[in-house]
PDB file of C-alpha atoms in Angstrom:
ATOM      1  CA  MET A   1      16.161   6.703  -8.501  1.00  0.00           C
ATOM      2  CA  ASP A   2      16.444   7.940  -4.809  1.00  0.00           C
ATOM      3  CA  ILE A   3      14.166   6.024  -2.164  1.00  0.00           C
ATOM      4  CA  PHE A   4      15.303   2.891  -3.687  1.00  0.00           C
ATOM      5  CA  GLY A   5      18.569   2.808  -5.193  1.00  0.00           C
ATOM      6  CA  ILE A   6      19.774   0.543  -8.027  1.00  0.00           C
ATOM      7  CA  LYS A   7      22.130  -1.474  -5.493  1.00  0.00           C
ATOM      8  CA  ALA A   8      19.158  -1.883  -2.920  1.00  0.00           C
ATOM      9  CA  LEU A   9      17.111  -3.021  -5.977  1.00  0.00           C
ATOM     10  CA  LEU A  10      19.296  -5.493  -6.806  1.00  0.00           C
ATOM     11  CA  ILE A  11      19.953  -6.884  -3.389  1.00  0.00           C
ATOM     12  CA  CYS A  12      16.490  -7.271  -3.110  1.00  0.00           C
ATOM     13  CA  ALA A  13      16.065  -9.011  -6.421  1.00  0.00           C
ATOM     14  CA  LEU A  14      18.888 -11.636  -4.910  1.00  0.00           C
ATOM     15  CA  ILE A  15      16.688 -12.074  -2.225  1.00  0.00           C
ATOM     16  CA  PHE A  16      12.984 -12.412  -3.456  1.00  0.00           C
ATOM     17  CA  ILE A  17      13.236 -13.835  -7.052  1.00  0.00           C
ATOM     18  CA  PRO A  18      15.239 -17.280  -5.817  1.00  0.00           C
ATOM     19  CA  PHE A  19      12.469 -17.232  -2.728  1.00  0.00           C
ATOM     20  CA  GLU A  20       9.487 -16.522  -5.038  1.00  0.00           C
ATOM     21  CA  HIS A  21      10.938 -19.633  -7.303  1.00  0.00           C
ATOM     22  CA  LEU A  22      11.707 -22.106  -4.446  1.00  0.00           C
ATOM     23  CA  PHE A  23       8.612 -21.377  -2.265  1.00  0.00           C
ATOM     24  CA  ALA A  24       5.812 -19.959  -4.727  1.00  0.00           C
ATOM     25  CA  GLU A  25       2.308 -19.338  -3.962  1.00  0.00           C
ATOM     26  CA  GLN A  26       1.380 -20.235  -7.596  1.00  0.00           C
ATOM     27  CA  PRO A  27       3.511 -20.716 -10.757  1.00  0.00           C
ATOM     28  CA  GLN A  28       4.931 -17.528 -12.285  1.00  0.00           C
ATOM     29  CA  LYS A  29       7.560 -16.502 -14.642  1.00  0.00           C
ATOM     30  CA  VAL A  30      10.055 -14.264 -13.433  1.00  0.00           C
ATOM     31  CA  LEU A  31       9.708 -12.097 -16.525  1.00  0.00           C
ATOM     32  CA  ARG A  32       5.703 -11.857 -15.896  1.00  0.00           C
ATOM     33  CA  LYS A  33       3.349  -9.656 -17.769  1.00  0.00           C
ATOM     34  CA  GLY A  34       3.855  -5.884 -16.541  1.00  0.00           C
ATOM     35  CA  LEU A  35       7.055  -6.378 -15.128  1.00  0.00           C
ATOM     36  CA  ASP A  36       8.759  -3.758 -17.717  1.00  0.00           C
ATOM     37  CA  VAL A  37       6.077  -1.175 -16.304  1.00  0.00           C
ATOM     38  CA  ASP A  38       6.945  -1.872 -12.562  1.00  0.00           C
ATOM     39  CA  LEU A  39      10.698  -1.443 -13.400  1.00  0.00           C
ATOM     40  CA  ILE A  40       9.780   2.100 -14.660  1.00  0.00           C
ATOM     41  CA  TYR A  41       7.772   2.755 -11.421  1.00  0.00           C
ATOM     42  CA  VAL A  42      10.950   1.754  -9.290  1.00  0.00           C
ATOM     43  CA  LEU A  43      13.013   4.109 -11.480  1.00  0.00           C
ATOM     44  CA  PHE A  44      11.145   7.093 -11.769  1.00  0.00           C
ATOM     45  CA  ASN A  45       8.248   7.292  -9.455  1.00  0.00           C
ATOM     46  CA  THR A  46      10.394   6.992  -6.306  1.00  0.00           C
ATOM     47  CA  PHE A  47      12.001   9.988  -7.384  1.00  0.00           C
ATOM     48  CA  VAL A  48       8.793  12.386  -7.494  1.00  0.00           C
ATOM     49  CA  ILE A  49       7.180  10.659  -4.065  1.00  0.00           C
ATOM     50  CA  LYS A  50      10.818  11.598  -2.468  1.00  0.00           C
ATOM     51  CA  ALA A  51      10.761  15.137  -3.615  1.00  0.00           C
ATOM     52  CA  ALA A  52       6.900  15.375  -2.549  1.00  0.00           C
ATOM     53  CA  MET A  53       7.784  13.809   1.059  1.00  0.00           C
ATOM     54  CA  ALA A  54      10.845  16.184   1.146  1.00  0.00           C
ATOM     55  CA  MET A  55       8.742  19.081   0.957  1.00  0.00           C
ATOM     56  CA  MET A  56       5.992  17.887   3.088  1.00  0.00           C
ATOM     57  CA  ALA A  57       8.550  16.907   5.942  1.00  0.00           C
ATOM     58  CA  LEU A  58      10.240  20.219   5.843  1.00  0.00           C
ATOM     59  CA  GLY A  59       6.425  22.179   6.246  1.00  0.00           C
ATOM     60  CA  THR A  60       5.452  19.602   8.845  1.00  0.00           C
ATOM     61  CA  LEU A  61       8.891  19.960  10.770  1.00  0.00           C
ATOM     62  CA  GLU A  62       8.482  23.840  10.655  1.00  0.00           C
ATOM     63  CA  ALA A  63       5.118  23.365  12.065  1.00  0.00           C
ATOM     64  CA  ALA A  64       6.119  21.019  14.689  1.00  0.00           C
ATOM     65  CA  ALA A  65       8.369  23.698  15.832  1.00  0.00           C
ATOM     66  CA  ILE A  66       5.438  26.135  16.400  1.00  0.00           C
ATOM     67  CA  LEU A  67       2.629  23.760  17.479  1.00  0.00           C
ATOM     68  CA  VAL A  68       4.269  20.881  19.461  1.00  0.00           C
ATOM     69  CA  PRO A  69       6.133  21.889  22.736  1.00  0.00           C
ATOM     70  CA  GLN A  70       9.749  20.858  22.581  1.00  0.00           C
ATOM     71  CA  SER A  71       9.156  18.970  25.835  1.00  0.00           C
ATOM     72  CA  VAL A  72       7.090  16.479  23.733  1.00  0.00           C
ATOM     73  CA  THR A  73       9.531  16.337  21.054  1.00  0.00           C
ATOM     74  CA  ARG A  74      12.395  15.529  23.228  1.00  0.00           C
ATOM     75  CA  ALA A  75      10.512  12.821  25.418  1.00  0.00           C
ATOM     76  CA  VAL A  76       9.553  10.994  22.023  1.00  0.00           C
ATOM     77  CA  SER A  77      12.915  11.136  20.402  1.00  0.00           C
ATOM     78  CA  GLY A  78      14.570  10.296  23.834  1.00  0.00           C
ATOM     79  CA  GLN A  79      12.692   6.487  24.165  1.00  0.00           C
ATOM     80  CA  PRO A  80      14.582   3.616  22.905  1.00  0.00           C
ATOM     81  CA  ILE A  81      14.800   2.937  19.204  1.00  0.00           C
ATOM     82  CA  TRP A  82      12.684  -0.196  19.479  1.00  0.00           C
ATOM     83  CA  LEU A  83       9.789   1.521  21.278  1.00  0.00           C
ATOM     84  CA  GLN A  84      10.016   4.659  18.827  1.00  0.00           C
ATOM     85  CA  VAL A  85       9.848   2.235  16.018  1.00  0.00           C
ATOM     86  CA  ALA A  86       7.086   0.179  17.332  1.00  0.00           C
ATOM     87  CA  GLU A  87       5.019   3.250  17.957  1.00  0.00           C
ATOM     88  CA  MET A  88       5.862   4.421  14.245  1.00  0.00           C
ATOM     89  CA  ILE A  89       4.443   1.336  12.987  1.00  0.00           C
ATOM     90  CA  LEU A  90       1.067   1.518  15.074  1.00  0.00           C
ATOM     91  CA  ILE A  91       0.553   5.343  14.468  1.00  0.00           C
ATOM     92  CA  THR A  92       1.504   5.066  10.509  1.00  0.00           C
ATOM     93  CA  ASP A  93      -0.727   2.002   9.763  1.00  0.00           C
ATOM     94  CA  ILE A  94      -3.456   3.697  11.503  1.00  0.00           C
ATOM     95  CA  GLY A  95      -3.082   6.382   8.911  1.00  0.00           C
ATOM     96  CA  VAL A  96      -2.528   3.909   5.896  1.00  0.00           C
ATOM     97  CA  TYR A  97      -5.679   2.273   6.818  1.00  0.00           C
ATOM     98  CA  TRP A  98      -8.013   5.012   6.658  1.00  0.00           C
ATOM     99  CA  ALA A  99      -6.127   6.678   3.581  1.00  0.00           C
ATOM    100  CA  HIS A 100      -6.344   3.214   1.909  1.00  0.00           C
ATOM    101  CA  ARG A 101     -10.313   2.855   2.681  1.00  0.00           C
ATOM    102  CA  ALA A 102     -10.809   6.415   1.320  1.00  0.00           C
ATOM    103  CA  PHE A 103      -9.165   5.613  -1.707  1.00  0.00           C
ATOM    104  CA  HIS A 104     -11.350   2.362  -2.100  1.00  0.00           C
ATOM    105  CA  LYS A 105     -14.431   4.144  -0.888  1.00  0.00           C
ATOM    106  CA  ILE A 106     -14.456   7.535  -2.768  1.00  0.00           C
ATOM    107  CA  PRO A 107     -14.962   7.286  -6.587  1.00  0.00           C
ATOM    108  CA  ALA A 108     -12.905   9.905  -7.575  1.00  0.00           C
ATOM    109  CA  LEU A 109      -9.988   8.696  -5.486  1.00  0.00           C
ATOM    110  CA  TRP A 110     -10.291   5.064  -6.578  1.00  0.00           C
ATOM    111  CA  LYS A 111      -9.429   6.204  -9.952  1.00  0.00           C
ATOM    112  CA  PHE A 112      -5.892   6.632  -8.812  1.00  0.00           C
ATOM    113  CA  HIS A 113      -5.766   3.360  -6.595  1.00  0.00           C
ATOM    114  CA  ALA A 114      -7.138   1.266  -9.394  1.00  0.00           C
ATOM    115  CA  ILE A 115      -3.690   1.753 -11.076  1.00  0.00           C
ATOM    116  CA  HIS A 116      -2.349  -0.541  -7.899  1.00  0.00           C
ATOM    117  CA  HIS A 117      -5.136  -2.731  -8.172  1.00  0.00           C
ATOM    118  CA  GLY A 118      -4.470  -3.304 -11.963  1.00  0.00           C
ATOM    119  CA  ILE A 119      -1.718  -5.558 -11.089  1.00  0.00           C
ATOM    120  CA  GLU A 120      -2.708  -9.181 -12.819  1.00  0.00           C
ATOM    121  CA  GLU A 121       0.477 -11.025 -11.409  1.00  0.00           C
ATOM    122  CA  LEU A 122       1.529 -10.155  -7.986  1.00  0.00           C
ATOM    123  CA  ASP A 123       5.006 -10.541  -6.866  1.00  0.00           C
ATOM    124  CA  TRP A 124       7.507  -8.021  -4.895  1.00  0.00           C
ATOM    125  CA  LEU A 125       8.055  -5.520  -7.482  1.00  0.00           C
ATOM    126  CA  GLY A 126       4.093  -4.862  -7.177  1.00  0.00           C
ATOM    127  CA  ALA A 127       4.998  -2.997  -3.972  1.00  0.00           C
ATOM    128  CA  PHE A 128       6.145  -0.011  -6.249  1.00  0.00           C
ATOM    129  CA  HIS A 129       3.290  -0.108  -8.608  1.00  0.00           C
ATOM    130  CA  SER A 130       1.091   2.910  -7.595  1.00  0.00           C
ATOM    131  CA  HIS A 131      -0.070   6.365  -9.067  1.00  0.00           C
ATOM    132  CA  PRO A 132       1.914   9.102  -7.613  1.00  0.00           C
ATOM    133  CA  VAL A 133      -1.107  10.693  -6.227  1.00  0.00           C
ATOM    134  CA  ASP A 134      -1.905   7.828  -4.515  1.00  0.00           C
ATOM    135  CA  ALA A 135       1.400   7.065  -2.980  1.00  0.00           C
ATOM    136  CA  ILE A 136       1.920  10.766  -1.820  1.00  0.00           C
ATOM    137  CA  VAL A 137      -1.386  11.302   0.024  1.00  0.00           C
ATOM    138  CA  THR A 138      -1.362   7.869   1.664  1.00  0.00           C
ATOM    139  CA  LYS A 139       2.325   8.752   2.777  1.00  0.00           C
ATOM    140  CA  ALA A 140       1.503  12.550   3.809  1.00  0.00           C
ATOM    141  CA  ILE A 141      -1.538  11.118   6.074  1.00  0.00           C
ATOM    142  CA  SER A 142       0.558   8.573   7.533  1.00  0.00           C
ATOM    143  CA  LEU A 143       3.962  10.132   8.054  1.00  0.00           C
ATOM    144  CA  THR A 144       2.603  13.894   9.219  1.00  0.00           C
ATOM    145  CA  PRO A 145       2.385  12.756  12.737  1.00  0.00           C
ATOM    146  CA  ILE A 146       5.474  11.009  12.926  1.00  0.00           C
ATOM    147  CA  TYR A 147       7.511  14.405  11.729  1.00  0.00           C
ATOM    148  CA  LEU A 148       5.177  16.099  14.073  1.00  0.00           C
ATOM    149  CA  LEU A 149       5.951  14.201  17.199  1.00  0.00           C
ATOM    150  CA  GLY A 150       9.782  14.164  16.730  1.00  0.00           C
ATOM    151  CA  PHE A 151      10.831  10.836  16.375  1.00  0.00           C
ATOM    152  CA  SER A 152      14.340  10.457  16.003  1.00  0.00           C
ATOM    153  CA  ASP A 153      16.524   9.985  12.914  1.00  0.00           C
ATOM    154  CA  ALA A 154      17.892   6.699  13.806  1.00  0.00           C
ATOM    155  CA  SER A 155      14.302   5.232  14.394  1.00  0.00           C
ATOM    156  CA  LEU A 156      13.003   6.593  11.320  1.00  0.00           C
ATOM    157  CA  ALA A 157      15.764   4.791   9.415  1.00  0.00           C
ATOM    158  CA  VAL A 158      14.752   1.693  11.126  1.00  0.00           C
ATOM    159  CA  PHE A 159      11.153   2.048  10.421  1.00  0.00           C
ATOM    160  CA  SER A 160      12.053   2.922   6.617  1.00  0.00           C
ATOM    161  CA  LEU A 161      13.891  -0.395   6.253  1.00  0.00           C
ATOM    162  CA  ILE A 162      10.998  -2.526   8.024  1.00  0.00           C
ATOM    163  CA  TYR A 163       8.307  -0.703   5.841  1.00  0.00           C
ATOM    164  CA  PHE A 164       9.990  -1.064   2.584  1.00  0.00           C
ATOM    165  CA  GLY A 165      11.090  -4.611   3.330  1.00  0.00           C
ATOM    166  CA  HIS A 166       7.517  -5.768   4.542  1.00  0.00           C
ATOM    167  CA  THR A 167       5.900  -4.035   1.696  1.00  0.00           C
ATOM    168  CA  MET A 168       7.802  -6.045  -0.646  1.00  0.00           C
ATOM    169  CA  LEU A 169       7.090  -9.204   1.411  1.00  0.00           C
ATOM    170  CA  VAL A 170       3.342  -8.660   1.390  1.00  0.00           C
ATOM    171  CA  HIS A 171       3.032  -8.312  -2.531  1.00  0.00           C
ATOM    172  CA  SER A 172       5.476 -11.172  -3.180  1.00  0.00           C
ATOM    173  CA  ASN A 173       4.487 -14.451  -4.475  1.00  0.00           C
ATOM    174  CA  LEU A 174       5.608 -16.357  -1.540  1.00  0.00           C
ATOM    175  CA  ARG A 175       3.962 -18.913   0.589  1.00  0.00           C
ATOM    176  CA  ILE A 176       4.630 -18.412   4.197  1.00  0.00           C
ATOM    177  CA  ALA A 177       2.560 -19.590   7.173  1.00  0.00           C
ATOM    178  CA  PHE A 178       2.489 -16.861   9.745  1.00  0.00           C
ATOM    179  CA  GLY A 179       0.256 -19.073  11.922  1.00  0.00           C
ATOM    180  CA  PRO A 180      -0.898 -16.942  15.185  1.00  0.00           C
ATOM    181  CA  PHE A 181       0.935 -13.870  14.092  1.00  0.00           C
ATOM    182  CA  LYS A 182      -1.438 -13.514  11.247  1.00  0.00           C
ATOM    183  CA  TRP A 183      -3.650 -11.418  13.180  1.00  0.00           C
ATOM    184  CA  LEU A 184      -0.533  -9.157  14.006  1.00  0.00           C
ATOM    185  CA  ILE A 185       1.632  -8.980  11.168  1.00  0.00           C
ATOM    186  CA  ALA A 186       0.257  -8.605   7.490  1.00  0.00           C
ATOM    187  CA  SER A 187       1.380 -11.521   5.514  1.00  0.00           C
ATOM    188  CA  PRO A 188       1.043 -12.046   1.828  1.00  0.00           C
ATOM    189  CA  GLN A 189      -1.724 -14.077   2.173  1.00  0.00           C
ATOM    190  CA  PHE A 190      -3.404 -11.295   3.902  1.00  0.00           C
ATOM    191  CA  HIS A 191      -2.979  -8.616   1.244  1.00  0.00           C
ATOM    192  CA  ARG A 192      -2.925 -10.975  -1.910  1.00  0.00           C
ATOM    193  CA  TRP A 193      -6.548 -11.244  -0.820  1.00  0.00           C
ATOM    194  CA  HIS A 194      -6.957  -7.385  -0.750  1.00  0.00           C
ATOM    195  CA  HIS A 195      -5.964  -7.634  -4.359  1.00  0.00           C
ATOM    196  CA  ALA A 196      -8.416 -10.523  -5.543  1.00  0.00           C
ATOM    197  CA  ASN A 197     -10.876  -9.373  -8.082  1.00  0.00           C
ATOM    198  CA  GLN A 198     -13.741 -11.076  -6.367  1.00  0.00           C
ATOM    199  CA  ARG A 199     -16.729  -9.616  -4.899  1.00  0.00           C
ATOM    200  CA  THR A 200     -16.133 -11.268  -1.736  1.00  0.00           C
ATOM    201  CA  ALA A 201     -12.653  -9.809  -1.579  1.00  0.00           C
ATOM    202  CA  TYR A 202     -13.529  -6.078  -2.272  1.00  0.00           C
ATOM    203  CA  ASP A 203     -13.020  -3.397   0.396  1.00  0.00           C
ATOM    204  CA  LYS A 204     -11.405  -5.934   2.908  1.00  0.00           C
ATOM    205  CA  ASN A 205      -7.865  -6.162   4.550  1.00  0.00           C
ATOM    206  CA  PHE A 206      -6.977  -2.265   4.220  1.00  0.00           C
ATOM    207  CA  ALA A 207      -4.197  -2.198   6.689  1.00  0.00           C
ATOM    208  CA  GLY A 208      -0.513  -2.146   5.656  1.00  0.00           C
ATOM    209  CA  GLN A 209       1.222  -4.052   8.460  1.00  0.00           C
ATOM    210  CA  LEU A 210      -1.243  -4.554  11.222  1.00  0.00           C
ATOM    211  CA  PRO A 211      -4.361  -6.955  10.463  1.00  0.00           C
ATOM    212  CA  PHE A 212      -5.814  -6.407  13.661  1.00  0.00           C
ATOM    213  CA  LEU A 213      -6.898  -2.683  12.552  1.00  0.00           C
ATOM    214  CA  ASP A 214      -9.218  -4.752   9.947  1.00  0.00           C
ATOM    215  CA  VAL A 215     -10.523  -6.753  12.709  1.00  0.00           C
ATOM    216  CA  ILE A 216     -11.048  -3.896  14.825  1.00  0.00           C
ATOM    217  CA  PHE A 217     -13.064  -1.981  12.405  1.00  0.00           C
ATOM    218  CA  GLY A 218     -14.550  -4.743  10.812  1.00  0.00           C
ATOM    219  CA  THR A 219     -13.086  -5.181   7.423  1.00  0.00           C
ATOM    220  CA  TYR A 220     -10.906  -8.352   7.981  1.00  0.00           C
ATOM    221  CA  ASN A 221     -11.293 -11.132   5.306  1.00  0.00           C
ATOM    222  CA  ALA A 222     -10.551 -14.535   6.795  1.00  0.00           C
ATOM    223  CA  THR A 223      -9.569 -16.791   4.000  1.00  0.00           C
ATOM    224  CA  GLY A 224      -7.816 -19.584   5.352  1.00  0.00           C
ATOM    225  CA  ASN A 225      -5.056 -21.255   2.711  1.00  0.00           C
ATOM    226  CA  LYS A 226      -7.593 -20.430  -0.463  1.00  0.00           C
ATOM    227  CA  LEU A 227      -6.268 -18.700  -3.211  1.00  0.00           C
ATOM    228  CA  PRO A 228      -7.765 -15.720  -5.089  1.00  0.00           C
ATOM    229  CA  GLU A 229      -9.198 -16.677  -8.325  1.00  0.00           C
ATOM    230  CA  LYS A 230      -7.638 -13.651 -10.246  1.00  0.00           C
ATOM    231  CA  TYR A 231      -6.460 -10.372  -9.516  1.00  0.00           C
ATOM    232  CA  GLY A 232      -6.676  -6.826 -11.281  1.00  0.00           C
ATOM    233  CA  VAL A 233      -9.904  -4.806 -12.122  1.00  0.00           C
ATOM    234  CA  ASP A 234     -12.443  -4.921 -14.606  1.00  0.00           C
ATOM    235  CA  ASP A 235     -11.782  -1.835 -16.382  1.00  0.00           C
ATOM    236  CA  PRO A 236      -9.117  -1.711 -18.957  1.00  0.00           C
ATOM    237  CA  ILE A 237      -6.240   0.015 -17.188  1.00  0.00           C
ATOM    238  CA  PRO A 238      -3.832   1.209 -19.714  1.00  0.00           C
ATOM    239  CA  SER A 239      -0.635  -1.071 -20.068  1.00  0.00           C
ATOM    240  CA  SER A 240       2.010   1.726 -20.548  1.00  0.00           C
ATOM    241  CA  TYR A 241       3.419   3.873 -17.521  1.00  0.00           C
ATOM    242  CA  PHE A 242       2.224   7.263 -18.950  1.00  0.00           C
ATOM    243  CA  GLY A 243      -1.245   5.634 -19.980  1.00  0.00           C
ATOM    244  CA  GLN A 244      -1.548   4.554 -16.409  1.00  0.00           C
ATOM    245  CA  LEU A 245      -0.295   8.216 -14.930  1.00  0.00           C
ATOM    246  CA  GLY A 246      -3.118   9.787 -17.026  1.00  0.00           C
ATOM    247  CA  TYR A 247      -5.738   7.326 -16.492  1.00  0.00           C
ATOM    248  CA  PRO A 248      -7.543   8.824 -13.588  1.00  0.00           C
ATOM    249  CA  PHE A 249      -7.982  12.063 -15.096  1.00  0.00           C
ATOM    250  CA  LEU A 250      -9.781  10.642 -18.279  1.00  0.00           C
ATOM    251  CA  PRO A 251     -13.533  10.440 -18.496  1.00  0.00           C
ATOM    252  CA  HIS A 252     -14.787   7.127 -17.707  1.00  0.00           C
ATOM    253  CA  ARG A 253     -17.894   6.551 -19.506  1.00  0.00           C
ATOM    254  CA  LYS A 254     -19.583   3.373 -17.753  1.00  0.00           C
ATOM    255  CA  PRO A 255     -17.759   2.847 -14.417  1.00  0.00           C
ATOM    256  CA  SER A 256     -17.561  -0.988 -13.411  1.00  0.00           C
ATOM    257  CA  LYS A 257     -18.021  -2.818 -10.375  1.00  0.00           C
ATOM    258  CA  ARG A 258     -14.363  -2.518  -9.035  1.00  0.00           C
ATOM    259  CA  ALA A 259     -13.655   0.640 -10.398  1.00  0.00           C
ATOM    260  CA  ALA A 260     -16.483   2.729  -9.238  1.00  0.00           C
ATOM    261  CA  PRO A 261     -16.853   1.809  -5.459  1.00  0.00           C
ATOM    262  CA  SER A 262     -19.930   3.354  -3.578  1.00  0.00           C
ATOM    263  CA  VAL A 263     -19.207   5.248  -0.392  1.00  0.00           C
ATOM    264  CA  GLU A 264     -20.129   3.073   2.529  1.00  0.00           C
ATOM    265  CA  ALA A 265     -23.117   4.087   4.222  1.00  0.00           C
ATOM    266  CA  GLY A 266     -22.159   5.518   7.660  1.00  0.00           C
ATOM    267  CA  TRP A 267     -18.516   5.645   6.905  1.00  0.00           C
ATOM    268  CA  LEU A 268     -18.602   9.008   5.363  1.00  0.00           C
ATOM    269  CA  PRO A 269     -21.551  11.852   5.539  1.00  0.00           C
ATOM    270  CA  ASP A 270     -23.170  13.074   2.244  1.00  0.00           C
ATOM    271  CA  THR A 271     -20.686  15.196   0.917  1.00  0.00           C
ATOM    272  CA  PRO A 272     -20.710  17.367  -2.154  1.00  0.00           C
ATOM    273  CA  GLY A 273     -18.960  16.309  -5.208  1.00  0.00           C
ATOM    274  CA  ILE A 274     -18.966  12.513  -3.917  1.00  0.00           C
ATOM    275  CA  GLU A 275     -20.829  10.340  -6.225  1.00  0.00           C
ATOM    276  CA  ARG A 276     -22.602   7.110  -4.715  1.00  0.00           C
ATOM    277  CA  VAL A 277     -22.368   4.253  -7.376  1.00  0.00           C
ATOM    278  CA  ASP A 278     -24.208   1.152  -6.096  1.00  0.00           C
ATOM    279  CA  ARG A 279     -22.352  -2.232  -6.959  1.00  0.00           C
TER     280      ARG A 279
END
């Protein structure tokens, strides 16, 4: 495992497991359903994703040397680290928002993203439970501008720590009141309702870190302190790691409500090859 080393995993486990026990949003066993598969995602998936990201970064940096004036990259990398990190959070989350929304709205892409939504018991490890195609495409879209603009290595390191820590937090089984900051910073409550398998929750709360993007684009789901009735999807997602890897490539006879989203009217033009399914 690369992006997430074994030491880092153990440290995060020592942080999240006790807190999820003491401040649980809802009762849940540590050895919950799907834990073994999530550990496989952490151990093996991250290697594939890191290799893909390294190739993407190399190609993007080469393109940046040709397309982006050095005066721009010097100006960007010369900013205070805190400002670079703030800019990266905004830029990447705009990319995450639209990539995430596409994975929900285009049936062929949803088959990959359904793997992440197949989680039936959420905790911090669920942050890693994503099909490699889903993770790589989303990261490519969100990180390409960062490499093109030439943000400094130090700011990238700080951003990465914040991103991975926050991603685990929003998937965690923690009851945390963000108060007035709930519009600015995504909370576990915000993302929990994105995973809810309830019609009122479908296609809402796409932002990874900045909920105000959902407010701006009309996809914010205000839920108060209510808990979802259930998580997961209607389709029978395979329980094994390799079964889930192959799931998007298998034919599906009858798409379910959750597994075959329609392309929202007005969101994308009519495109050959994109199936419209009413739900």
